[in-house]
Amino acid sequence: RKEVEQDPGPFNVPEGATVAFNCTYSNSASQSFFWYRQDCRKEPKLLMSVYSSGNEDGRFTAQLNRASQYISLLIRDSKLSDSATYLCVVNTVDSSYKLIFGSGTRLLVRP
Amino acid sequence: EADIYQTPRYLVIGTGKKITLECSQTMGHDKMYWYQQDPGMELHLIHYSYGVNSTEKGDLSSESTVSRIRTEHFPLTLESARPSHTSQYLCASSGGQGGLFFGSGTQLSVL
């Protein structure tokens, strides 16, 4: 089983739609969680950290469910420019501090 | 905006050549990382460093080597490039337990 798992998609939605991605992680002791966005042939960019209480940044809302070991990203009022791959990222809990990237969920927003 | 730079942006080179991919950051981050990514595929960690004179191999075996003589500089070297090394190489850094900031990447093509 992978340490971080995501539905690869693609999610194909019309402009204005609300879309949600889930990501599950295997290690219950993981502490840090992030969502990244990656455009085609570009580097990943930090979209938002995920806090235990949940957090919101404009049209984006991130939630953490420790009991079920998943994090989610909700995008409201989708824009064409939201089309990208969204990567779920979780830290390791051994003596190192490494971030484990999921394979990503691809989002296509159509006019 | 993160201040992490990679050069060259693109490199096309013949088999057997020695190459060095440069990565520098001006944020004073202690942790630096090298990832390898093929088009449409997930990121694979190949090297990381927690500070000067600290280097570790990542989860994906790589024939490349790295060095960390200065905090801001984390070059990656391939002694003898082969076509199987063709890929995108992404450098990243982080401070504390925050997220990673990525450079723009080097697209390497070995003929």
CSV table of C-alpha atoms in Angstrom, one decimal:
chain,number,residue,atom,x,y,z
A,1,ARG,CA,0.0,0.0,0.0
A,2,LYS,CA,1.3,3.5,-0.9
A,3,GLU,CA,2.0,5.9,2.0
A,4,VAL,CA,-0.1,8.6,0.3
A,5,GLU,CA,-3.0,7.7,-2.1
A,6,GLN,CA,-5.0,9.9,-4.3
A,7,ASP,CA,-7.6,9.3,-7.0
A,8,PRO,CA,-5.7,10.1,-10.2
A,9,GLY,CA,-8.9,11.4,-12.0
A,10,PRO,CA,-9.2,13.3,-14.2
A,11,PHE,CA,-12.1,15.2,-12.7
A,12,ASN,CA,-13.8,17.0,-15.6
A,13,VAL,CA,-16.1,19.7,-14.3
A,14,PRO,CA,-17.8,22.8,-15.8
A,15,GLU,CA,-16.8,26.3,-14.8
A,16,GLY,CA,-18.5,27.3,-11.5
A,17,ALA,CA,-18.7,23.8,-10.2
A,18,THR,CA,-17.7,22.7,-6.7
A,19,VAL,CA,-15.2,19.8,-6.7
A,20,ALA,CA,-13.6,17.9,-3.9
A,21,PHE,CA,-10.5,15.7,-3.7
A,22,ASN,CA,-9.6,13.2,-1.0
A,23,CYS,CA,-6.3,11.8,-0.1
A,24,THR,CA,-5.6,9.0,2.4
A,25,TYR,CA,-2.3,8.4,4.3
A,26,SER,CA,-1.1,5.3,6.0
A,27,ASN,CA,0.9,6.5,9.0
A,28,SER,CA,-1.4,7.7,11.8
A,29,ALA,CA,1.5,9.6,13.4
A,30,SER,CA,2.0,11.9,10.5
A,31,GLN,CA,1.9,15.5,11.6
A,32,SER,CA,2.2,17.9,8.6
A,33,PHE,CA,-0.1,18.0,5.6
A,34,PHE,CA,-0.1,20.1,2.5
A,35,TRP,CA,-1.8,20.5,-0.9
A,36,TYR,CA,0.3,21.5,-3.9
A,37,ARG,CA,-0.7,22.5,-7.3
A,38,GLN,CA,1.3,21.5,-10.4
A,39,ASP,CA,0.7,22.8,-13.9
A,40,CYS,CA,1.8,20.8,-16.9
A,41,ARG,CA,5.6,20.7,-17.2
A,42,LYS,CA,6.0,23.2,-14.3
A,43,GLU,CA,7.2,22.8,-10.7
A,44,PRO,CA,4.8,22.0,-7.9
A,45,LYS,CA,3.7,25.1,-6.0
A,46,LEU,CA,2.4,25.1,-2.4
A,47,LEU,CA,-1.3,25.8,-2.4
A,48,MET,CA,-2.1,25.5,1.3
A,49,SER,CA,-1.1,23.8,4.5
A,50,VAL,CA,-3.8,21.7,6.2
A,51,TYR,CA,-4.4,22.4,9.8
A,52,SER,CA,-6.3,20.2,12.3
A,53,SER,CA,-9.1,22.6,12.6
A,54,GLY,CA,-9.5,22.9,8.8
A,55,ASN,CA,-8.6,26.1,6.9
A,56,GLU,CA,-9.9,28.2,4.1
A,57,ASP,CA,-8.2,30.4,1.6
A,58,GLY,CA,-10.7,32.1,-0.7
A,59,ARG,CA,-12.4,29.4,-2.8
A,60,PHE,CA,-10.2,26.7,-1.4
A,61,THR,CA,-11.0,24.8,1.8
A,62,ALA,CA,-8.8,22.1,3.3
A,63,GLN,CA,-9.9,19.6,6.0
A,64,LEU,CA,-8.0,17.0,8.0
A,65,ASN,CA,-9.7,13.8,9.4
A,66,ARG,CA,-7.2,12.1,11.7
A,67,ALA,CA,-9.5,9.3,12.7
A,68,SER,CA,-10.0,8.2,9.2
A,69,GLN,CA,-6.5,9.3,8.0
A,70,TYR,CA,-7.5,11.5,5.1
A,71,ILE,CA,-7.3,15.1,4.0
A,72,SER,CA,-9.5,16.8,1.6
A,73,LEU,CA,-9.5,19.8,-0.7
A,74,LEU,CA,-12.7,21.6,-1.7
A,75,ILE,CA,-12.7,24.0,-4.6
A,76,ARG,CA,-15.7,26.2,-5.0
A,77,ASP,CA,-16.8,28.2,-8.1
A,78,SER,CA,-14.2,26.5,-10.3
A,79,LYS,CA,-12.3,28.6,-12.8
A,80,LEU,CA,-10.7,27.6,-16.0
A,81,SER,CA,-7.4,28.5,-14.4
A,82,ASP,CA,-7.9,25.9,-11.7
A,83,SER,CA,-7.1,23.2,-14.3
A,84,ALA,CA,-4.0,21.5,-12.9
A,85,THR,CA,-2.8,18.4,-11.0
A,86,TYR,CA,-3.3,18.7,-7.2
A,87,LEU,CA,-0.8,16.8,-5.1
A,88,CYS,CA,-1.4,15.7,-1.5
A,89,VAL,CA,1.7,15.8,0.7
A,90,VAL,CA,2.3,14.2,4.1
A,91,ASN,CA,5.4,14.2,6.2
A,92,THR,CA,7.3,11.1,7.4
A,93,VAL,CA,7.6,10.3,11.0
A,94,ASP,CA,10.9,8.6,11.2
A,95,SER,CA,14.1,10.4,12.3
A,96,SER,CA,14.2,12.3,9.0
A,97,TYR,CA,11.8,15.0,7.9
A,98,LYS,CA,10.7,14.1,4.4
A,99,LEU,CA,7.6,15.0,2.6
A,100,ILE,CA,5.8,12.2,0.8
A,101,PHE,CA,4.0,13.2,-2.4
A,102,GLY,CA,0.8,11.5,-3.7
A,103,SER,CA,0.6,10.8,-7.4
A,104,GLY,CA,-1.8,13.7,-7.9
A,105,THR,CA,-5.4,14.2,-9.0
A,106,ARG,CA,-5.9,15.9,-12.3
A,107,LEU,CA,-8.6,18.5,-12.6
A,108,LEU,CA,-9.9,19.8,-15.9
A,109,VAL,CA,-12.3,22.7,-15.8
A,110,ARG,CA,-14.2,23.2,-19.0
A,111,PRO,CA,-16.1,26.4,-20.2
B,1,GLU,CA,7.6,34.0,-3.9
B,2,ALA,CA,10.3,31.4,-3.1
B,3,ASP,CA,13.9,32.2,-4.0
B,4,ILE,CA,15.3,28.9,-5.3
B,5,TYR,CA,17.1,28.7,-8.6
B,6,GLN,CA,18.0,25.9,-10.9
B,7,THR,CA,20.3,26.0,-13.9
B,8,PRO,CA,20.3,25.1,-16.6
B,9,ARG,CA,16.6,25.1,-17.4
B,10,TYR,CA,17.1,22.7,-20.3
B,11,LEU,CA,20.1,20.5,-21.1
B,12,VAL,CA,20.7,18.3,-24.1
B,13,ILE,CA,23.8,16.2,-23.9
B,14,GLY,CA,25.5,13.1,-25.3
B,15,THR,CA,25.9,9.8,-23.6
B,16,GLY,CA,28.9,9.4,-21.4
B,17,LYS,CA,29.3,13.1,-20.5
B,18,LYS,CA,29.6,14.4,-17.0
B,19,ILE,CA,27.0,16.9,-16.0
B,20,THR,CA,26.2,19.0,-12.9
B,21,LEU,CA,22.8,20.4,-12.2
B,22,GLU,CA,22.9,23.6,-10.1
B,23,CYS,CA,20.5,24.5,-7.3
B,24,SER,CA,20.8,27.5,-5.0
B,25,GLN,CA,18.4,29.1,-2.5
B,26,THR,CA,18.7,32.4,-0.7
B,27,MET,CA,16.2,31.7,2.1
B,28,GLY,CA,18.7,30.2,4.5
B,29,HIS,CA,16.8,26.9,4.5
B,30,ASP,CA,18.6,24.0,6.2
B,31,LYS,CA,16.8,21.2,4.3
B,32,MET,CA,17.2,20.7,0.5
B,33,TYR,CA,15.9,18.0,-1.8
B,34,TRP,CA,16.3,16.6,-5.3
B,35,TYR,CA,13.3,15.0,-7.0
B,36,GLN,CA,13.0,13.3,-10.4
B,37,GLN,CA,9.8,13.4,-12.4
B,38,ASP,CA,8.8,12.0,-15.8
B,39,PRO,CA,5.9,13.6,-17.7
B,40,GLY,CA,2.6,12.8,-16.2
B,41,MET,CA,4.2,10.7,-13.5
B,42,GLU,CA,4.7,11.2,-9.8
B,43,LEU,CA,7.6,12.9,-8.0
B,44,HIS,CA,10.4,10.6,-6.8
B,45,LEU,CA,12.8,11.7,-4.1
B,46,ILE,CA,16.4,10.9,-5.1
B,47,HIS,CA,18.5,12.9,-2.6
B,48,TYR,CA,18.1,15.1,0.4
B,49,SER,CA,20.2,17.1,2.9
B,50,TYR,CA,19.5,18.5,6.3
B,51,GLY,CA,22.4,20.9,6.4
B,52,VAL,CA,26.1,21.4,5.4
B,53,ASN,CA,28.0,18.1,5.0
B,54,SER,CA,24.8,16.1,5.3
B,55,THR,CA,23.5,14.1,2.4
B,56,GLU,CA,21.2,11.1,2.2
B,57,LYS,CA,19.8,9.0,-0.6
B,58,GLY,CA,16.1,9.2,-1.3
B,59,ASP,CA,13.5,6.5,-2.0
B,60,LEU,CA,14.3,6.1,-5.7
B,61,SER,CA,17.8,4.7,-6.5
B,62,SER,CA,19.8,7.1,-8.6
B,63,GLU,CA,23.3,7.0,-10.1
B,64,SER,CA,23.6,10.7,-9.4
B,65,THR,CA,25.5,12.2,-6.4
B,66,VAL,CA,25.1,15.4,-4.5
B,67,SER,CA,27.1,17.6,-2.2
B,68,ARG,CA,26.3,20.3,0.4
B,69,ILE,CA,29.4,22.3,1.1
B,70,ARG,CA,27.4,25.5,1.6
B,71,THR,CA,23.9,26.0,3.0
B,72,GLU,CA,22.6,27.7,-0.1
B,73,HIS,CA,24.0,25.3,-2.7
B,74,PHE,CA,23.0,21.7,-3.4
B,75,PRO,CA,24.4,20.6,-6.8
B,76,LEU,CA,23.6,17.2,-8.4
B,77,THR,CA,26.2,15.4,-10.5
B,78,LEU,CA,26.0,12.6,-13.0
B,79,GLU,CA,29.5,11.2,-13.8
B,80,SER,CA,28.4,9.5,-17.1
B,81,ALA,CA,25.0,10.4,-18.5
B,82,ARG,CA,22.9,7.8,-20.2
B,83,PRO,CA,19.6,8.0,-22.1
B,84,SER,CA,17.9,6.4,-19.1
B,85,HIS,CA,18.7,9.6,-17.1
B,86,THR,CA,16.5,11.7,-19.4
B,87,SER,CA,13.9,13.2,-17.0
B,88,GLN,CA,13.0,16.4,-15.2
B,89,TYR,CA,15.0,17.1,-12.1
B,90,LEU,CA,13.4,19.4,-9.4
B,91,CYS,CA,15.3,20.9,-6.5
B,92,ALA,CA,13.4,22.0,-3.4
B,93,SER,CA,14.2,23.5,0.0
B,94,SER,CA,12.3,23.9,3.3
B,95,GLY,CA,12.8,25.5,6.7
B,96,GLY,CA,11.5,24.1,9.9
B,97,GLN,CA,8.5,21.9,9.4
B,98,GLY,CA,7.0,23.9,6.6
B,99,GLY,CA,6.3,23.0,3.1
B,100,LEU,CA,8.8,22.6,0.3
B,101,PHE,CA,9.6,25.4,-2.2
B,102,PHE,CA,10.6,24.2,-5.6
B,103,GLY,CA,12.9,25.6,-8.3
B,104,SER,CA,11.7,25.7,-11.9
B,105,GLY,CA,13.5,22.4,-12.7
B,106,THR,CA,16.0,21.2,-15.2
B,107,GLN,CA,14.8,19.2,-18.2
B,108,LEU,CA,17.6,16.8,-19.0
B,109,SER,CA,17.7,14.9,-22.3
B,110,VAL,CA,20.6,12.5,-22.9
B,111,LEU,CA,21.0,11.4,-26.5
